[in-house]
Coordinates of C-alpha atoms in Angstrom, one line a residue:
Chain A
X23 CA 16.4 14.6 38.7
X24 CA 16.9 17.0 35.8
X25 CA 16.6 15.5 32.3
X26 CA 19.9 15.2 30.6
X27 CA 19.4 17.1 27.3
X28 CA 22.7 15.6 26.0
X29 CA 21.2 12.1 26.1
X30 CA 21.3 10.2 22.9
X31 CA 17.9 9.9 21.3
X32 CA 17.2 7.4 18.6
X33 CA 14.5 8.2 16.1
X34 CA 13.2 5.3 14.0
X35 CA 11.1 6.0 10.8
X36 CA 11.2 4.7 7.3
X37 CA 10.2 8.2 6.0
X38 CA 13.3 10.3 5.8
X39 CA 11.2 13.5 5.9
X40 CA 9.7 12.4 9.2
X41 CA 13.2 11.7 10.6
X42 CA 14.1 15.3 9.7
X43 CA 10.9 16.7 11.2
X44 CA 11.3 14.9 14.5
X45 CA 15.0 15.6 14.6
X46 CA 14.4 19.4 14.1
X47 CA 11.7 19.4 16.7
X48 CA 13.9 17.6 19.2
X49 CA 16.7 20.2 18.5
X50 CA 14.2 23.0 19.3
X51 CA 13.5 21.2 22.6
X52 CA 17.2 21.1 23.3
X53 CA 18.0 17.5 22.4
X54 CA 20.8 17.8 19.8
X55 CA 22.4 14.3 20.2
X56 CA 20.0 12.6 17.8
X57 CA 20.6 9.4 15.9
X58 CA 18.4 7.8 13.2
X59 CA 17.3 4.4 11.9
X60 CA 15.0 3.6 9.0
X61 CA 13.5 0.4 10.4
X62 CA 13.3 -1.7 13.5
X63 CA 16.1 -4.0 12.7
X64 CA 18.5 -1.1 12.0
X65 CA 17.4 0.5 15.3
X66 CA 17.9 -2.8 17.3
X67 CA 21.4 -3.2 15.8
X68 CA 22.3 0.4 16.9
X69 CA 20.8 -0.1 20.3
X70 CA 23.0 -3.1 20.9
X71 CA 26.0 -1.0 20.2
X72 CA 25.1 2.4 21.7
X73 CA 23.2 3.3 24.8
X74 CA 20.1 5.6 24.1
X75 CA 18.2 7.6 26.7
X76 CA 15.0 7.5 24.6
X77 CA 13.7 5.7 21.5
X78 CA 11.0 7.4 19.3
X79 CA 9.7 5.0 16.8
X80 CA 7.2 4.7 14.0
X81 CA 5.1 1.6 13.7
X82 CA 4.8 0.7 10.0
X83 CA 8.3 -0.2 8.8
X84 CA 9.9 -3.0 7.0
X85 CA 11.5 -5.5 7.5
X86 CA 11.0 -4.9 11.3
X87 CA 8.0 -2.8 12.5
X88 CA 8.2 -0.5 15.5
X89 CA 5.9 -2.8 17.4
X90 CA 8.3 -5.7 16.8
X91 CA 11.2 -3.5 17.8
X92 CA 9.4 -2.6 21.0
X93 CA 8.9 -6.3 21.8
X94 CA 12.6 -7.1 21.0
X95 CA 13.7 -4.2 23.2
X96 CA 11.6 -5.3 26.2
X97 CA 12.7 -8.9 25.8
X98 CA 16.4 -7.9 25.9
X99 CA 17.8 -7.8 29.4
X100 CA 20.3 -5.0 28.5
X101 CA 17.7 -2.8 26.7
X102 CA 14.4 -3.5 28.4
X103 CA 14.4 -0.3 30.5
X104 CA 15.0 2.0 27.6
X105 CA 12.2 4.6 27.4
X106 CA 10.2 4.0 24.2
X107 CA 7.6 6.4 22.6
X108 CA 5.6 5.2 19.6
X109 CA 4.9 8.0 17.1
X110 CA 2.6 6.6 14.4
X111 CA -0.5 7.0 12.2
X112 CA -1.9 3.8 13.7
X113 CA -4.7 5.1 15.9
X114 CA -7.0 2.1 16.4
X115 CA -7.7 1.1 20.0
X116 CA -6.2 -2.4 19.4
X117 CA -2.9 -0.8 18.3
X118 CA -2.6 1.4 21.4
X119 CA -3.6 -1.6 23.6
X120 CA -1.0 -3.9 22.0
X121 CA 1.7 -1.3 22.3
X122 CA 0.9 -0.7 25.9
X123 CA 0.8 -4.4 26.7
X124 CA 4.2 -4.7 24.9
X125 CA 5.6 -2.1 27.2
X126 CA 5.5 1.3 25.4
X127 CA 6.0 4.3 27.6
X128 CA 3.9 6.7 25.6
X129 CA 2.0 6.8 22.3
X130 CA 1.7 9.8 19.9
X131 CA -0.5 9.7 16.9
X132 CA 0.4 11.4 13.7
X133 CA 0.0 14.2 12.7
X134 CA 1.3 15.7 15.9
X135 CA 2.6 19.1 17.1
X136 CA 5.6 20.2 19.0
X137 CA 3.7 20.8 22.2
X138 CA 2.4 17.2 22.1
X139 CA 5.9 15.8 21.6
X140 CA 7.2 17.8 24.5
X141 CA 4.3 16.8 26.8
X142 CA 4.6 13.1 26.0
X143 CA 8.4 13.2 26.3
X144 CA 8.1 15.0 29.7
X145 CA 5.7 12.4 30.9
X146 CA 8.3 9.7 30.2
X147 CA 11.6 11.5 31.0
X148 CA 10.5 14.1 33.5
X149 CA 10.0 17.8 33.0
X150 CA 12.4 19.8 30.9
Chain B
X16 CA -30.4 -45.8 -20.0
X17 CA -30.4 -46.1 -16.2
X18 CA -28.9 -43.7 -13.7
X19 CA -25.8 -45.9 -13.1
X20 CA -25.1 -46.0 -16.8
X21 CA -25.6 -42.2 -17.1
X22 CA -23.3 -41.6 -14.3
X23 CA -20.6 -43.9 -15.9
X24 CA -20.9 -42.1 -19.2
X25 CA -20.7 -38.7 -17.6
X26 CA -17.6 -39.8 -15.7
X27 CA -15.9 -41.1 -18.8
X28 CA -16.6 -37.8 -20.7
X29 CA -15.4 -35.7 -17.8
X30 CA -12.2 -37.7 -17.7
X31 CA -11.7 -37.4 -21.4
X32 CA -12.2 -33.6 -21.2
X33 CA -9.8 -33.4 -18.3
X34 CA -7.1 -35.2 -20.3
X35 CA -7.7 -32.9 -23.3
X36 CA -8.2 -29.6 -21.7
X37 CA -6.9 -29.7 -18.2
X38 CA -8.8 -28.7 -15.0
X39 CA -10.4 -25.6 -16.5
X40 CA -13.2 -26.4 -18.9
X41 CA -15.1 -23.8 -20.8
X42 CA -18.9 -23.6 -20.3
X43 CA -19.4 -24.6 -24.0
X44 CA -17.6 -27.9 -23.5
X45 CA -19.9 -28.6 -20.4
X46 CA -23.0 -27.9 -22.5
X47 CA -21.7 -30.2 -25.3
X48 CA -21.2 -33.0 -22.9
X49 CA -24.7 -32.8 -21.5
X50 CA -26.3 -32.4 -24.9
X51 CA -24.3 -35.3 -26.2
X52 CA -25.4 -37.5 -23.3
X53 CA -29.0 -36.6 -23.7
X54 CA -29.0 -37.4 -27.4
X55 CA -27.4 -40.8 -26.9
X56 CA -29.9 -41.9 -24.2
X57 CA -31.7 -45.0 -25.2
X58 CA -35.3 -45.9 -24.2
X59 CA -37.6 -43.6 -22.3
X60 CA -36.2 -40.6 -20.6
X61 CA -37.5 -40.2 -17.1
X62 CA -39.0 -37.1 -15.7
X63 CA -36.0 -36.8 -13.4
X64 CA -33.6 -37.0 -16.4
X65 CA -35.6 -34.3 -18.2
X66 CA -35.6 -32.1 -15.2
X67 CA -31.8 -32.6 -14.8
X68 CA -31.4 -31.7 -18.5
X69 CA -33.5 -28.5 -18.0
X70 CA -31.6 -27.5 -14.9
X71 CA -28.2 -28.0 -16.6
X72 CA -29.4 -26.0 -19.6
X73 CA -30.4 -23.1 -17.4
X74 CA -27.1 -23.3 -15.6
X75 CA -25.2 -23.2 -18.9
X76 CA -27.3 -20.2 -20.0
X77 CA -26.7 -18.4 -16.6
X78 CA -23.0 -19.0 -16.8
X79 CA -22.8 -17.9 -20.4
X80 CA -24.6 -14.7 -19.5
X81 CA -22.3 -14.0 -16.5
X82 CA -19.3 -14.6 -18.7
X83 CA -20.6 -12.1 -21.3
X84 CA -21.2 -9.5 -18.5
X85 CA -17.7 -10.0 -17.2
X86 CA -16.2 -9.8 -20.7
X87 CA -18.1 -6.5 -21.1
X88 CA -16.2 -5.0 -18.2
X89 CA -13.0 -5.6 -20.2
X90 CA -10.8 -7.2 -17.5
X91 CA -7.7 -7.0 -19.7
X92 CA -8.1 -3.2 -20.1
X93 CA -8.6 -2.8 -16.3
X94 CA -5.5 -4.8 -15.5
X95 CA -3.3 -3.7 -18.4
X96 CA -4.2 0.0 -18.6
X97 CA -6.4 1.5 -15.9
X98 CA -4.8 0.0 -12.8
X99 CA -1.2 0.4 -13.8
X100 CA -1.9 4.1 -14.8
X101 CA -3.6 4.8 -11.5
X102 CA -0.8 3.1 -9.6
X103 CA 1.9 5.1 -11.4
X104 CA 0.1 8.4 -10.9
X105 CA -0.3 7.7 -7.2
X106 CA 3.4 6.9 -6.9
X107 CA 4.2 10.1 -8.7
X108 CA 2.0 12.0 -6.2
X109 CA 3.9 10.6 -3.2
X110 CA 7.3 11.4 -4.8
X111 CA 6.2 14.9 -5.7
X112 CA 4.9 15.7 -2.2
X113 CA 8.1 14.2 -0.7
X114 CA 10.3 16.4 -2.9
X115 CA 8.2 19.5 -2.0
X116 CA 8.3 18.8 1.7
X117 CA 12.1 18.4 1.5
X118 CA 12.4 21.8 -0.1
X119 CA 10.1 23.3 2.6
X120 CA 12.2 21.7 5.4
X121 CA 15.4 23.0 3.7
X122 CA 14.0 26.5 3.9
X123 CA 12.9 26.2 7.5
X124 CA 16.3 24.9 8.6
X125 CA 17.9 27.8 6.8
X126 CA 15.7 30.2 8.6
X127 CA 16.6 28.6 12.0
X128 CA 20.3 29.0 11.2
X129 CA 19.6 32.7 10.3
X130 CA 17.7 33.2 13.5
X131 CA 20.6 31.9 15.6
X132 CA 22.8 34.5 13.9
X133 CA 20.4 37.3 14.7
X134 CA 20.2 36.8 18.5
X135 CA 18.1 35.1 21.1
X136 CA 14.8 37.1 20.8
X137 CA 14.6 36.8 17.0
X138 CA 15.8 33.2 17.2
X139 CA 13.0 32.2 19.6
X140 CA 10.4 33.8 17.3
X141 CA 11.8 32.1 14.3
X142 CA 11.9 28.8 16.2
X143 CA 8.2 29.1 16.9
X144 CA 7.4 29.8 13.2
X145 CA 9.6 26.9 12.0
X146 CA 8.0 24.6 14.5
X147 CA 4.7 25.3 12.8
X148 CA 6.3 24.4 9.4
X149 CA 7.6 21.1 10.8
X150 CA 4.2 20.3 12.3
X151 CA 2.4 21.1 9.0
X152 CA 4.9 19.0 7.1
X153 CA 3.6 15.9 9.0
X154 CA 1.0 15.7 6.3
X155 CA 3.4 14.2 3.8
X156 CA 3.9 11.1 5.9
X157 CA 0.1 10.6 6.3
X158 CA -0.8 11.2 2.7
X159 CA 2.0 8.9 1.7
X160 CA 0.6 6.1 3.9
X161 CA -3.0 6.7 2.7
X162 CA -1.9 6.6 -1.0
X163 CA 0.0 3.4 -0.3
X164 CA -3.2 1.8 1.0
X165 CA -5.0 2.9 -2.1
X166 CA -2.3 1.4 -4.3
X167 CA -2.4 -1.9 -2.4
X168 CA -6.2 -1.9 -2.8
X169 CA -5.7 -1.4 -6.6
X170 CA -3.3 -4.4 -6.8
X171 CA -5.8 -6.5 -4.8
X172 CA -8.6 -5.6 -7.3
X173 CA -6.3 -6.3 -10.2
X174 CA -5.5 -9.8 -8.8
X175 CA -9.2 -10.5 -8.2
X176 CA -10.2 -9.4 -11.7
X177 CA -7.5 -11.6 -13.2
X178 CA -8.7 -14.6 -11.1
X179 CA -12.2 -14.0 -12.2
X180 CA -11.4 -13.7 -15.8
X181 CA -9.2 -16.8 -15.7
X182 CA -11.9 -18.8 -13.9
X183 CA -14.4 -18.0 -16.7
X184 CA -11.9 -18.8 -19.4
X185 CA -11.4 -15.2 -20.5
X186 CA -8.3 -14.5 -22.6
X187 CA -6.1 -12.5 -20.2
X188 CA -3.1 -12.1 -22.5
X189 CA -1.7 -8.5 -22.3
X190 CA -3.2 -5.8 -24.5
X191 CA -1.1 -4.5 -27.4
X192 CA 0.1 -0.9 -27.3
X193 CA -2.4 0.2 -29.9
X194 CA -5.3 -1.3 -27.9
X195 CA -4.1 0.4 -24.7
X196 CA -4.4 3.9 -26.2
X197 CA -7.6 4.2 -28.1
X198 CA -8.3 8.0 -27.9
X199 CA -8.4 10.2 -31.0
X200 CA -8.5 13.8 -32.2
X201 CA -8.4 16.6 -29.6
X202 CA -9.2 14.2 -26.9
X203 CA -5.9 12.5 -27.5
X204 CA -4.2 15.8 -26.4
X205 CA -5.9 15.8 -23.0
X206 CA -3.4 13.8 -20.9
X207 CA -2.8 15.8 -17.8
X208 CA 0.7 15.8 -16.1
X209 CA 3.1 13.2 -17.4
X210 CA 5.0 10.9 -15.1
X211 CA 8.5 12.3 -14.4
X212 CA 10.3 9.7 -16.6
X213 CA 8.0 10.5 -19.6
X214 CA 7.7 14.3 -19.2
X215 CA 9.5 16.8 -21.3
X216 CA 11.6 19.3 -19.2
X217 CA 11.2 23.0 -19.7
X218 CA 14.6 23.0 -21.5
X219 CA 13.4 20.3 -23.9
X220 CA 10.2 22.2 -24.6
X221 CA 12.1 25.4 -25.2
X222 CA 14.4 23.5 -27.6
X223 CA 11.4 22.0 -29.4
X224 CA 9.8 25.5 -29.8
X225 CA 13.1 26.9 -31.0
X226 CA 13.3 24.2 -33.6
X227 CA 10.3 25.7 -35.3
X228 CA 12.0 29.1 -35.8

């Protein structure tokens, strides 16, 4: 099934610059319906009001981290199937393992390039 | 004086000191208590008591020396001058790189819009170039996080220095302004970039120079 480029994508990061960077890269990949949140709790609130086809989240945020957001999403019956990609500077094995065990679909370590973003998104959503 | 009597007298003196001085007692007061006890001992002093006195004397000397060494590192200056300065400078670095990255992204987005107006072939080439700009701009997030770790480490060191100084009875009251800045002569003119809130703008400098005319 072809990937719907019009799907709503939620980017979650406390660095506004990173929100811009990921947003612009998504736009170049054809995803123009992009929403933003600056921490996990804001993202969760938005997810409970709007249906997103993909969440791309940082880890280190306050008051709610991306890891906590992931666990909340996977624990929520209505949200648990939402594709979730972690994009973070946290590169230790235990972080990746924890995220995987919490149900992350893919994991991108910062700094990253456009090709990596596309590859990891394709692995989760299908080729586009 | 037997051991039981010694123990009772020590307990009484400790309790008196606690009432007078609270829980933190200076090493000098400890030495005074021991000396006082030894001089009031009646009868023969046993080898054990002599040895105890000697060990306590060495302990007092060791702690006094450690206290002097800690005082020499000037914990007040570390906490009131060096760490706050370092922390402020690092915050300024993060802000400056964030501002610069924002400007770079503005330019890249403008180029993309221009590319869309010039047609598909050019637009694709420009998109490839701007993608590299976006990728390179990742650095600002990473450097910001690294600097935040350094700042947190500095605050941790500051807290530990304060605890250490307090435990040894060091006076940790804040330094006065004159004590904070002790450079003189030409060296006083070597300050490097100022923090944004303290810096003169170009306009202010131009106005200052013009005021000499």
